[in-house]
PDB file of C-alpha atoms in Angstrom:
ATOM      1  CA  MET N  98      36.001-117.540 120.153  1.00 95.00           C
ATOM      2  CA  ILE N  99      33.963-114.360 120.427  1.00 97.00           C
ATOM      3  CA  VAL N 100      32.460-113.167 117.147  1.00 98.00           C
ATOM      4  CA  GLU N 101      30.727-109.853 116.549  1.00 98.00           C
ATOM      5  CA  ILE N 102      28.542-109.153 113.539  1.00 99.00           C
ATOM      6  CA  SER N 103      26.764-105.872 112.939  1.00 98.00           C
ATOM      7  CA  ASN N 104      24.933-103.665 110.479  1.00 98.00           C
ATOM      8  CA  ALA N 105      24.193-100.054 111.375  1.00 97.00           C
ATOM      9  CA  ASN N 106      22.500-100.046 114.817  1.00 97.00           C
ATOM     10  CA  ASN N 107      21.962-103.817 114.894  1.00 98.00           C
ATOM     11  CA  ARG N 108      24.673-105.938 116.564  1.00 98.00           C
ATOM     12  CA  LEU N 109      25.113-109.533 117.766  1.00 98.00           C
ATOM     13  CA  ILE N 110      27.901-110.939 119.921  1.00 98.00           C
ATOM     14  CA  ILE N 111      28.319-114.703 119.551  1.00 98.00           C
ATOM     15  CA  ASP N 112      30.425-117.163 121.549  1.00 97.00           C
ATOM     16  CA  SER N 113      31.442-120.244 119.559  1.00 97.00           C
ATOM     17  CA  THR N 114      32.676-121.972 122.733  1.00 95.00           C
ATOM     18  CA  GLN N 115      29.129-121.856 124.141  1.00 94.00           C
ATOM     19  CA  GLY N 116      27.429-123.644 121.301  1.00 94.00           C
ATOM     20  CA  GLY N 117      27.423-120.618 119.010  1.00 97.00           C
ATOM     21  CA  ARG N 118      25.183-118.802 121.474  1.00 97.00           C
ATOM     22  CA  ALA N 119      24.398-115.143 120.928  1.00 98.00           C
ATOM     23  CA  THR N 120      25.310-113.681 124.302  1.00 97.00           C
ATOM     24  CA  HIS N 121      24.212-110.132 123.447  1.00 98.00           C
ATOM     25  CA  TRP N 122      21.847-108.530 120.964  1.00 99.00           C
ATOM     26  CA  PHE N 123      22.092-104.757 120.835  1.00 98.00           C
ATOM     27  CA  TYR N 124      19.737-102.543 118.870  1.00 98.00           C
ATOM     28  CA  LYS N 125      20.421 -98.822 119.059  1.00 97.00           C
ATOM     29  CA  GLY N 126      22.466 -99.551 122.168  1.00 96.00           C
ATOM     30  CA  LEU N 127      19.719-101.460 123.983  1.00 98.00           C
ATOM     31  CA  GLN N 128      20.649-104.972 125.148  1.00 98.00           C
ATOM     32  CA  ILE N 129      17.692-107.249 124.444  1.00 98.00           C
ATOM     33  CA  LEU N 130      18.829-110.638 125.746  1.00 98.00           C
ATOM     34  CA  GLY N 131      18.848-111.851 129.324  1.00 96.00           C
ATOM     35  CA  GLU N 132      22.222-112.284 130.975  1.00 90.00           C
ATOM     36  CA  LYS N 133      23.899-115.663 131.220  1.00 81.00           C
ATOM     37  CA  GLY N 134      24.275-116.987 134.761  1.00 76.00           C
ATOM     38  CA  ASP N 135      25.797-120.086 136.334  1.00 79.00           C
ATOM     39  CA  ASN N 136      23.173-122.305 134.735  1.00 82.00           C
ATOM     40  CA  PRO N 137      24.236-122.934 131.097  1.00 80.00           C
ATOM     41  CA  LEU N 138      20.581-123.232 130.068  1.00 89.00           C
ATOM     42  CA  VAL N 139      19.814-119.652 131.080  1.00 92.00           C
ATOM     43  CA  GLY N 140      20.628-116.485 129.171  1.00 96.00           C
ATOM     44  CA  GLY N 141      21.506-115.422 125.661  1.00 97.00           C
ATOM     45  CA  TRP N 142      20.067-117.094 122.590  1.00 98.00           C
ATOM     46  CA  TYR N 143      21.107-120.602 121.614  1.00 98.00           C
ATOM     47  CA  LEU N 144      20.356-123.404 119.203  1.00 98.00           C
ATOM     48  CA  MET N 145      18.731-126.571 120.516  1.00 98.00           C
ATOM     49  CA  ALA N 146      19.896-129.633 118.533  1.00 98.00           C
ATOM     50  CA  PRO N 147      19.773-132.521 117.759  1.00 98.00           C
ATOM     51  CA  TRP N 148      16.648-132.369 119.915  1.00 98.00           C
ATOM     52  CA  ALA N 149      14.702-129.605 121.643  1.00 97.00           C
ATOM     53  CA  GLY N 150      13.102-129.652 125.081  1.00 95.00           C
ATOM     54  CA  ARG N 151      12.798-132.635 127.407  1.00 94.00           C
ATOM     55  CA  ILE N 152      12.910-136.214 126.129  1.00 95.00           C
ATOM     56  CA  ARG N 153      11.014-138.966 127.901  1.00 94.00           C
ATOM     57  CA  ASP N 154      13.138-141.083 130.248  1.00 94.00           C
ATOM     58  CA  ASN N 155      16.198-139.160 128.993  1.00 95.00           C
ATOM     59  CA  GLN N 156      16.551-141.370 125.969  1.00 96.00           C
ATOM     60  CA  VAL N 157      15.877-141.464 122.259  1.00 97.00           C
ATOM     61  CA  ILE N 158      14.182-144.600 120.968  1.00 97.00           C
ATOM     62  CA  TYR N 159      14.360-145.451 117.283  1.00 97.00           C
ATOM     63  CA  LYS N 160      13.418-148.797 115.746  1.00 96.00           C
ATOM     64  CA  ASN N 161      12.990-150.192 119.277  1.00 96.00           C
ATOM     65  CA  ILE N 162      16.607-149.426 120.234  1.00 97.00           C
ATOM     66  CA  LYS N 163      17.169-147.150 123.234  1.00 96.00           C
ATOM     67  CA  TYR N 164      19.876-144.474 123.167  1.00 96.00           C
ATOM     68  CA  PRO N 165      20.313-142.946 126.656  1.00 95.00           C
ATOM     69  CA  GLN N 166      21.350-139.280 126.787  1.00 95.00           C
ATOM     70  CA  GLU N 167      23.283-137.374 129.414  1.00 92.00           C
ATOM     71  CA  VAL N 168      21.319-135.552 132.108  1.00 93.00           C
ATOM     72  CA  ASN N 169      22.324-131.889 131.914  1.00 89.00           C
ATOM     73  CA  PHE N 170      19.728-130.057 134.020  1.00 86.00           C
ATOM     74  CA  GLN N 171      18.165-131.281 137.252  1.00 87.00           C
ATOM     75  CA  LYS N 172      16.806-134.706 136.283  1.00 90.00           C
ATOM     76  CA  TRP N 173      16.486-134.134 132.537  1.00 91.00           C
ATOM     77  CA  ALA N 174      18.434-134.484 129.327  1.00 93.00           C
ATOM     78  CA  ILE N 175      17.159-131.275 127.808  1.00 95.00           C
ATOM     79  CA  HIS N 176      17.681-129.036 124.754  1.00 96.00           C
ATOM     80  CA  GLY N 177      20.146-131.288 122.930  1.00 96.00           C
ATOM     81  CA  THR N 178      23.938-131.098 123.063  1.00 95.00           C
ATOM     82  CA  VAL N 179      24.984-128.315 120.673  1.00 95.00           C
ATOM     83  CA  ALA N 180      24.381-125.513 123.181  1.00 93.00           C
ATOM     84  CA  PHE N 181      26.896-127.101 125.556  1.00 90.00           C
ATOM     85  CA  SER N 182      29.733-127.771 123.099  1.00 93.00           C
ATOM     86  CA  GLU N 183      32.243-125.723 121.154  1.00 96.00           C
ATOM     87  CA  GLY N 184      31.691-125.122 117.458  1.00 97.00           C
ATOM     88  CA  LYS N 185      33.955-124.246 114.550  1.00 97.00           C
ATOM     89  CA  VAL N 186      33.587-120.758 113.076  1.00 98.00           C
ATOM     90  CA  GLN N 187      33.512-120.472 109.287  1.00 98.00           C
ATOM     91  CA  ASN N 188      32.432-118.080 106.526  1.00 97.00           C
ATOM     92  CA  GLN N 189      32.510-115.039 108.789  1.00 98.00           C
ATOM     93  CA  THR N 190      31.743-111.626 107.315  1.00 98.00           C
ATOM     94  CA  SER N 191      30.886-108.309 108.908  1.00 98.00           C
ATOM     95  CA  ASP N 192      27.185-109.214 109.118  1.00 98.00           C
ATOM     96  CA  SER N 193      27.017-113.029 109.098  1.00 99.00           C
ATOM     97  CA  VAL N 194      28.759-116.082 110.515  1.00 99.00           C
ATOM     98  CA  GLU N 195      28.426-119.860 110.394  1.00 99.00           C
ATOM     99  CA  ILE N 196      29.252-122.240 113.239  1.00 98.00           C
ATOM    100  CA  VAL N 197      29.561-125.987 112.688  1.00 98.00           C
ATOM    101  CA  HIS N 198      29.169-128.762 115.259  1.00 97.00           C
ATOM    102  CA  THR N 199      29.240-132.546 115.168  1.00 94.00           C
ATOM    103  CA  THR N 200      27.139-134.760 117.397  1.00 92.00           C
ATOM    104  CA  ARG N 201      28.752-136.507 120.345  1.00 84.00           C
ATOM    105  CA  SER N 202      30.207-140.010 120.238  1.00 80.00           C
ATOM    106  CA  ASN N 203      27.178-141.563 121.979  1.00 82.00           C
ATOM    107  CA  TRP N 204      24.861-140.393 119.183  1.00 93.00           C
ATOM    108  CA  PRO N 205      24.076-143.345 116.901  1.00 93.00           C
ATOM    109  CA  VAL N 206      24.968-141.572 113.640  1.00 96.00           C
ATOM    110  CA  ASN N 207      27.472-138.845 112.867  1.00 96.00           C
ATOM    111  CA  MET N 208      25.443-135.692 112.306  1.00 97.00           C
ATOM    112  CA  GLU N 209      26.729-132.279 111.327  1.00 98.00           C
ATOM    113  CA  VAL N 210      24.866-129.294 112.735  1.00 98.00           C
ATOM    114  CA  LEU N 211      25.363-126.011 110.897  1.00 99.00           C
ATOM    115  CA  GLN N 212      24.006-122.766 112.257  1.00 98.00           C
ATOM    116  CA  ARG N 213      24.130-119.388 110.558  1.00 99.00           C
ATOM    117  CA  TRP N 214      23.512-115.954 112.032  1.00 99.00           C
ATOM    118  CA  THR N 215      22.758-113.145 109.562  1.00 99.00           C
ATOM    119  CA  LEU N 216      21.641-109.594 110.194  1.00 98.00           C
ATOM    120  CA  THR N 217      20.805-106.379 108.405  1.00 98.00           C
ATOM    121  CA  SER N 218      19.944-103.007 109.867  1.00 98.00           C
ATOM    122  CA  LYS N 219      16.333-104.227 110.196  1.00 98.00           C
ATOM    123  CA  TYR N 220      16.403-107.897 111.216  1.00 99.00           C
ATOM    124  CA  VAL N 221      18.273-110.907 112.559  1.00 99.00           C
ATOM    125  CA  LYS N 222      17.866-114.263 110.837  1.00 99.00           C
ATOM    126  CA  CYS N 223      18.849-117.544 112.451  1.00 99.00           C
ATOM    127  CA  TYR N 224      19.210-120.643 110.284  1.00 99.00           C
ATOM    128  CA  ALA N 225      20.200-124.217 111.113  1.00 99.00           C
ATOM    129  CA  LYS N 226      20.660-127.483 109.239  1.00 99.00           C
ATOM    130  CA  ILE N 227      21.216-131.010 110.533  1.00 99.00           C
ATOM    131  CA  SER N 228      22.695-133.399 107.964  1.00 98.00           C
ATOM    132  CA  VAL N 229      24.259-136.854 107.687  1.00 97.00           C
ATOM    133  CA  ILE N 230      26.597-138.383 105.120  1.00 95.00           C
ATOM    134  CA  LYS N 231      25.335-141.907 105.727  1.00 95.00           C
ATOM    135  CA  GLY N 232      22.724-143.604 107.856  1.00 95.00           C
ATOM    136  CA  GLU N 233      19.481-142.164 109.172  1.00 97.00           C
ATOM    137  CA  PHE N 234      18.172-140.978 112.505  1.00 98.00           C
ATOM    138  CA  PRO N 235      15.442-138.647 113.770  1.00 98.00           C
ATOM    139  CA  ALA N 236      16.328-135.145 114.923  1.00 98.00           C
ATOM    140  CA  GLU N 237      14.731-131.898 116.019  1.00 98.00           C
ATOM    141  CA  LEU N 238      16.006-128.353 116.327  1.00 98.00           C
ATOM    142  CA  GLY N 239      14.876-125.013 117.669  1.00 99.00           C
ATOM    143  CA  TRP N 240      16.060-121.750 119.176  1.00 99.00           C
ATOM    144  CA  HIS N 241      15.964-120.681 122.791  1.00 98.00           C
ATOM    145  CA  PRO N 242      16.263-116.895 123.200  1.00 99.00           C
ATOM    146  CA  TRP N 243      15.958-115.325 126.639  1.00 98.00           C
ATOM    147  CA  PHE N 244      14.457-111.840 126.386  1.00 99.00           C
ATOM    148  CA  LYS N 245      14.572-109.143 129.026  1.00 98.00           C
ATOM    149  CA  ARG N 246      11.187-108.051 130.291  1.00 98.00           C
ATOM    150  CA  GLN N 247      12.493-104.562 130.979  1.00 98.00           C
ATOM    151  CA  LEU N 248      15.060-102.756 128.846  1.00 98.00           C
ATOM    152  CA  THR N 249      16.953 -99.681 129.981  1.00 98.00           C
ATOM    153  CA  GLN N 250      14.399 -97.656 128.011  1.00 97.00           C
ATOM    154  CA  GLY N 251      10.646 -97.912 127.599  1.00 97.00           C
ATOM    155  CA  LYS N 252       8.054-100.024 129.368  1.00 98.00           C
ATOM    156  CA  SER N 253       7.903-103.704 130.264  1.00 98.00           C
ATOM    157  CA  ALA N 254       7.587-106.193 127.405  1.00 99.00           C
ATOM    158  CA  LYS N 255       4.354-107.579 126.060  1.00 98.00           C
ATOM    159  CA  PHE N 256       4.343-110.442 123.569  1.00 98.00           C
ATOM    160  CA  GLY N 257       2.144-112.857 121.679  1.00 98.00           C
ATOM    161  CA  ILE N 258       2.093-115.726 119.207  1.00 99.00           C
ATOM    162  CA  GLU N 259      -0.685-116.694 116.785  1.00 99.00           C
ATOM    163  CA  ALA N 260      -1.358-119.973 118.590  1.00 99.00           C
ATOM    164  CA  ILE N 261      -4.515-122.024 118.061  1.00 99.00           C
ATOM    165  CA  SER N 262      -3.924-124.737 120.677  1.00 99.00           C
ATOM    166  CA  GLN N 263      -1.617-125.892 123.449  1.00 98.00           C
ATOM    167  CA  TYR N 264       0.107-129.256 123.827  1.00 98.00           C
ATOM    168  CA  ILE N 265      -0.846-131.334 126.858  1.00 97.00           C
ATOM    169  CA  LYS N 266       1.836-132.254 129.409  1.00 93.00           C
ATOM    170  CA  ASP N 267       1.746-135.216 131.756  1.00 90.00           C
ATOM    171  CA  ASP N 268       2.489-135.110 135.486  1.00 85.00           C
ATOM    172  CA  ASN N 269       6.226-135.443 134.771  1.00 81.00           C
ATOM    173  CA  PHE N 270       6.278-132.346 132.518  1.00 82.00           C
ATOM    174  CA  PHE N 271       6.654-134.385 129.324  1.00 86.00           C
ATOM    175  CA  THR N 272       4.775-133.114 126.293  1.00 92.00           C
ATOM    176  CA  LEU N 273       2.212-135.459 124.774  1.00 92.00           C
ATOM    177  CA  ASN N 274       1.187-135.565 121.137  1.00 92.00           C
ATOM    178  CA  GLU N 275      -2.223-134.189 122.104  1.00 96.00           C
ATOM    179  CA  THR N 276      -3.534-130.643 122.290  1.00 97.00           C
ATOM    180  CA  LYS N 277      -6.127-128.671 124.225  1.00 98.00           C
ATOM    181  CA  GLU N 278      -7.518-125.157 124.420  1.00 98.00           C
ATOM    182  CA  ILE N 279      -4.970-122.547 125.397  1.00 98.00           C
ATOM    183  CA  GLY N 280      -4.744-122.091 129.142  1.00 97.00           C
ATOM    184  CA  VAL N 281      -3.859-119.160 131.377  1.00 96.00           C
ATOM    185  CA  PRO N 282      -0.261-117.903 131.841  1.00 95.00           C
ATOM    186  CA  PRO N 283       2.347-118.228 133.139  1.00 97.00           C
ATOM    187  CA  PHE N 284       3.451-120.913 130.719  1.00 97.00           C
ATOM    188  CA  ASP N 285       6.132-123.524 130.326  1.00 96.00           C
ATOM    189  CA  ASP N 286       4.320-125.073 127.395  1.00 97.00           C
ATOM    190  CA  ALA N 287       4.353-125.829 123.683  1.00 98.00           C
ATOM    191  CA  PHE N 288       1.800-124.379 121.265  1.00 99.00           C
ATOM    192  CA  VAL N 289       0.563-124.985 117.736  1.00 99.00           C
ATOM    193  CA  VAL N 290       1.174-121.855 115.641  1.00 99.00           C
ATOM    194  CA  PRO N 291       0.180-122.525 111.996  1.00 99.00           C
ATOM    195  CA  THR N 292       1.260-119.080 110.770  1.00 99.00           C
ATOM    196  CA  GLY N 293       4.638-119.184 112.541  1.00 99.00           C
ATOM    197  CA  LYS N 294       4.165-115.551 113.554  1.00 99.00           C
ATOM    198  CA  GLY N 295       4.294-113.467 116.702  1.00 99.00           C
ATOM    199  CA  PHE N 296       5.627-110.277 118.233  1.00 99.00           C
ATOM    200  CA  ILE N 297       7.424-108.752 121.198  1.00 99.00           C
ATOM    201  CA  GLU N 298       7.015-105.097 122.098  1.00 99.00           C
ATOM    202  CA  TRP N 299       8.665-102.927 124.692  1.00 99.00           C
ATOM    203  CA  PRO N 300       6.437 -99.821 124.485  1.00 98.00           C
ATOM    204  CA  GLU N 301       8.375 -96.604 123.853  1.00 98.00           C
ATOM    205  CA  ALA N 302      11.495 -98.637 123.014  1.00 98.00           C
ATOM    206  CA  LEU N 303      11.475-101.556 120.530  1.00 98.00           C
ATOM    207  CA  ARG N 304       9.255-103.986 118.669  1.00 99.00           C
ATOM    208  CA  ILE N 305      10.188-107.376 117.181  1.00 99.00           C
ATOM    209  CA  ASP N 306       7.970-109.178 114.670  1.00 99.00           C
ATOM    210  CA  PHE N 307       9.084-112.748 114.018  1.00 99.00           C
ATOM    211  CA  SER N 308       8.085-115.202 111.314  1.00 99.00           C
ATOM    212  CA  THR N 309       9.008-118.750 110.334  1.00 99.00           C
ATOM    213  CA  ASP N 310       7.726-121.834 108.544  1.00 98.00           C
ATOM    214  CA  LEU N 311       7.899-123.649 111.892  1.00 99.00           C
ATOM    215  CA  GLN N 312       4.535-124.314 113.517  1.00 98.00           C
ATOM    216  CA  THR N 313       5.599-125.139 117.073  1.00 98.00           C
ATOM    217  CA  PHE N 314       6.570-122.599 119.719  1.00 99.00           C
ATOM    218  CA  VAL N 315       7.397-123.044 123.377  1.00 98.00           C
ATOM    219  CA  ILE N 316       6.639-120.171 125.743  1.00 98.00           C
ATOM    220  CA  PHE N 317       8.416-119.987 129.096  1.00 98.00           C
ATOM    221  CA  ASP N 318       7.353-116.880 130.998  1.00 97.00           C
ATOM    222  CA  GLU N 319       7.471-117.974 134.633  1.00 96.00           C
ATOM    223  CA  PRO N 320      10.518-115.833 135.649  1.00 95.00           C
ATOM    224  CA  GLU N 321       9.921-112.230 136.652  1.00 94.00           C
ATOM    225  CA  ASP N 322      12.795-110.641 134.727  1.00 96.00           C
ATOM    226  CA  VAL N 323      13.041-112.712 131.514  1.00 97.00           C
ATOM    227  CA  PHE N 324      10.860-114.763 129.171  1.00 98.00           C
ATOM    228  CA  CYS N 325      11.466-117.189 126.315  1.00 98.00           C
ATOM    229  CA  ILE N 326       9.787-117.637 122.938  1.00 99.00           C
ATOM    230  CA  GLU N 327      11.185-120.775 121.313  1.00 99.00           C
ATOM    231  CA  PRO N 328      10.393-121.719 117.693  1.00 99.00           C
ATOM    232  CA  GLN N 329      10.978-125.442 117.102  1.00 98.00           C
ATOM    233  CA  THR N 330      10.599-128.106 114.401  1.00 98.00           C
ATOM    234  CA  GLY N 331       8.278-130.014 116.723  1.00 97.00           C
ATOM    235  CA  PRO N 332       7.092-130.127 120.325  1.00 97.00           C
ATOM    236  CA  PRO N 333       9.354-131.503 123.074  1.00 95.00           C
ATOM    237  CA  ASP N 334       9.939-135.259 122.714  1.00 95.00           C
ATOM    238  CA  ALA N 335       8.959-135.154 119.027  1.00 96.00           C
ATOM    239  CA  ILE N 336      12.262-136.887 118.288  1.00 97.00           C
ATOM    240  CA  ASN N 337      10.798-140.022 119.867  1.00 96.00           C
ATOM    241  CA  ARG N 338       8.024-139.992 117.284  1.00 95.00           C
ATOM    242  CA  ALA N 339      10.584-139.767 114.439  1.00 94.00           C
ATOM    243  CA  GLN N 340       8.701-136.729 113.187  1.00 92.00           C
ATOM    244  CA  ASN N 341      11.761-135.511 111.247  1.00 98.00           C
ATOM    245  CA  LEU N 342      13.977-138.290 109.919  1.00 98.00           C
ATOM    246  CA  VAL N 343      17.376-137.045 108.740  1.00 98.00           C
ATOM    247  CA  THR N 344      18.905-138.932 105.803  1.00 98.00           C
ATOM    248  CA  PRO N 345      21.695-138.068 103.321  1.00 98.00           C
ATOM    249  CA  GLU N 346      18.998-136.962 100.881  1.00 98.00           C
ATOM    250  CA  GLU N 347      16.864-135.075 103.401  1.00 98.00           C
ATOM    251  CA  PRO N 348      18.554-132.844 105.963  1.00 98.00           C
ATOM    252  CA  LEU N 349      16.506-131.022 108.573  1.00 99.00           C
ATOM    253  CA  GLU N 350      16.515-127.262 107.990  1.00 99.00           C
ATOM    254  CA  ALA N 351      14.784-124.318 109.631  1.00 99.00           C
ATOM    255  CA  SER N 352      15.061-120.557 109.933  1.00 99.00           C
ATOM    256  CA  VAL N 353      13.401-117.681 111.768  1.00 99.00           C
ATOM    257  CA  LYS N 354      13.403-113.993 110.843  1.00 99.00           C
ATOM    258  CA  TRP N 355      13.241-111.443 113.669  1.00 99.00           C
ATOM    259  CA  GLU N 356      12.406-107.976 112.335  1.00 99.00           C
ATOM    260  CA  ILE N 357      13.157-105.167 114.746  1.00 98.00           C
ATOM    261  CA  THR N 358      12.082-101.535 114.795  1.00 97.00           C
ATOM    262  CA  GLY N 359      12.554 -98.670 117.200  1.00 95.00           C
ATOM    263  CA  LEU N 360       9.478 -97.027 118.726  1.00 94.00           C
TER     264      LEU N 360
END
């Protein structure tokens, strides 16, 4: 199901069959998001849940029990399952919509994943909640937008986050729970961002200032035509440290506000 929400010059097009992914974000007629290709991981703007990024050995381990997960890209089980499954649309208005998912049968507990897109004329807000009725299990979530480097107006994008350190990766690209000084781009890395703030600017076109309570961001800027800024509840593989344990009393919730202005 294709859903469109809008307010003045701000418009999102969302596909519930593709994990509730925003396939297009238009502001004053300018399309901001990278196009979706054959690879389901590329393009648009999607929710990563019930984990984000790569998980070590393609499995989640909790209380010494291993739960293997399906490989969905090259040799990795990456970015969770929500982005690759159809969701149920609910509570749709002209400027907001909710999409609900349930975790797959091989997940050890039945989790509900709710995502909500809301916009005004000045911002887009993405919100997500992972909850359980009974049982407990760790989870992570995050968002994976693909931004165009060059819009049809203005100059090429520049961007930044208020990072203070960078997570270390091992030789197999798995993120460790250790940090170092920030290196030199291009990046495919996670960063510690205590303020949860950053920006994207296409000079002479648009500027986005984003803010969140989340303190982890992944930057992927290796491609020439697109780049990704991914706010997350924890670094990749954090689920295997049970950093966020979801229980009936304590769901996992997060949101990010993306304020946009024309230049």
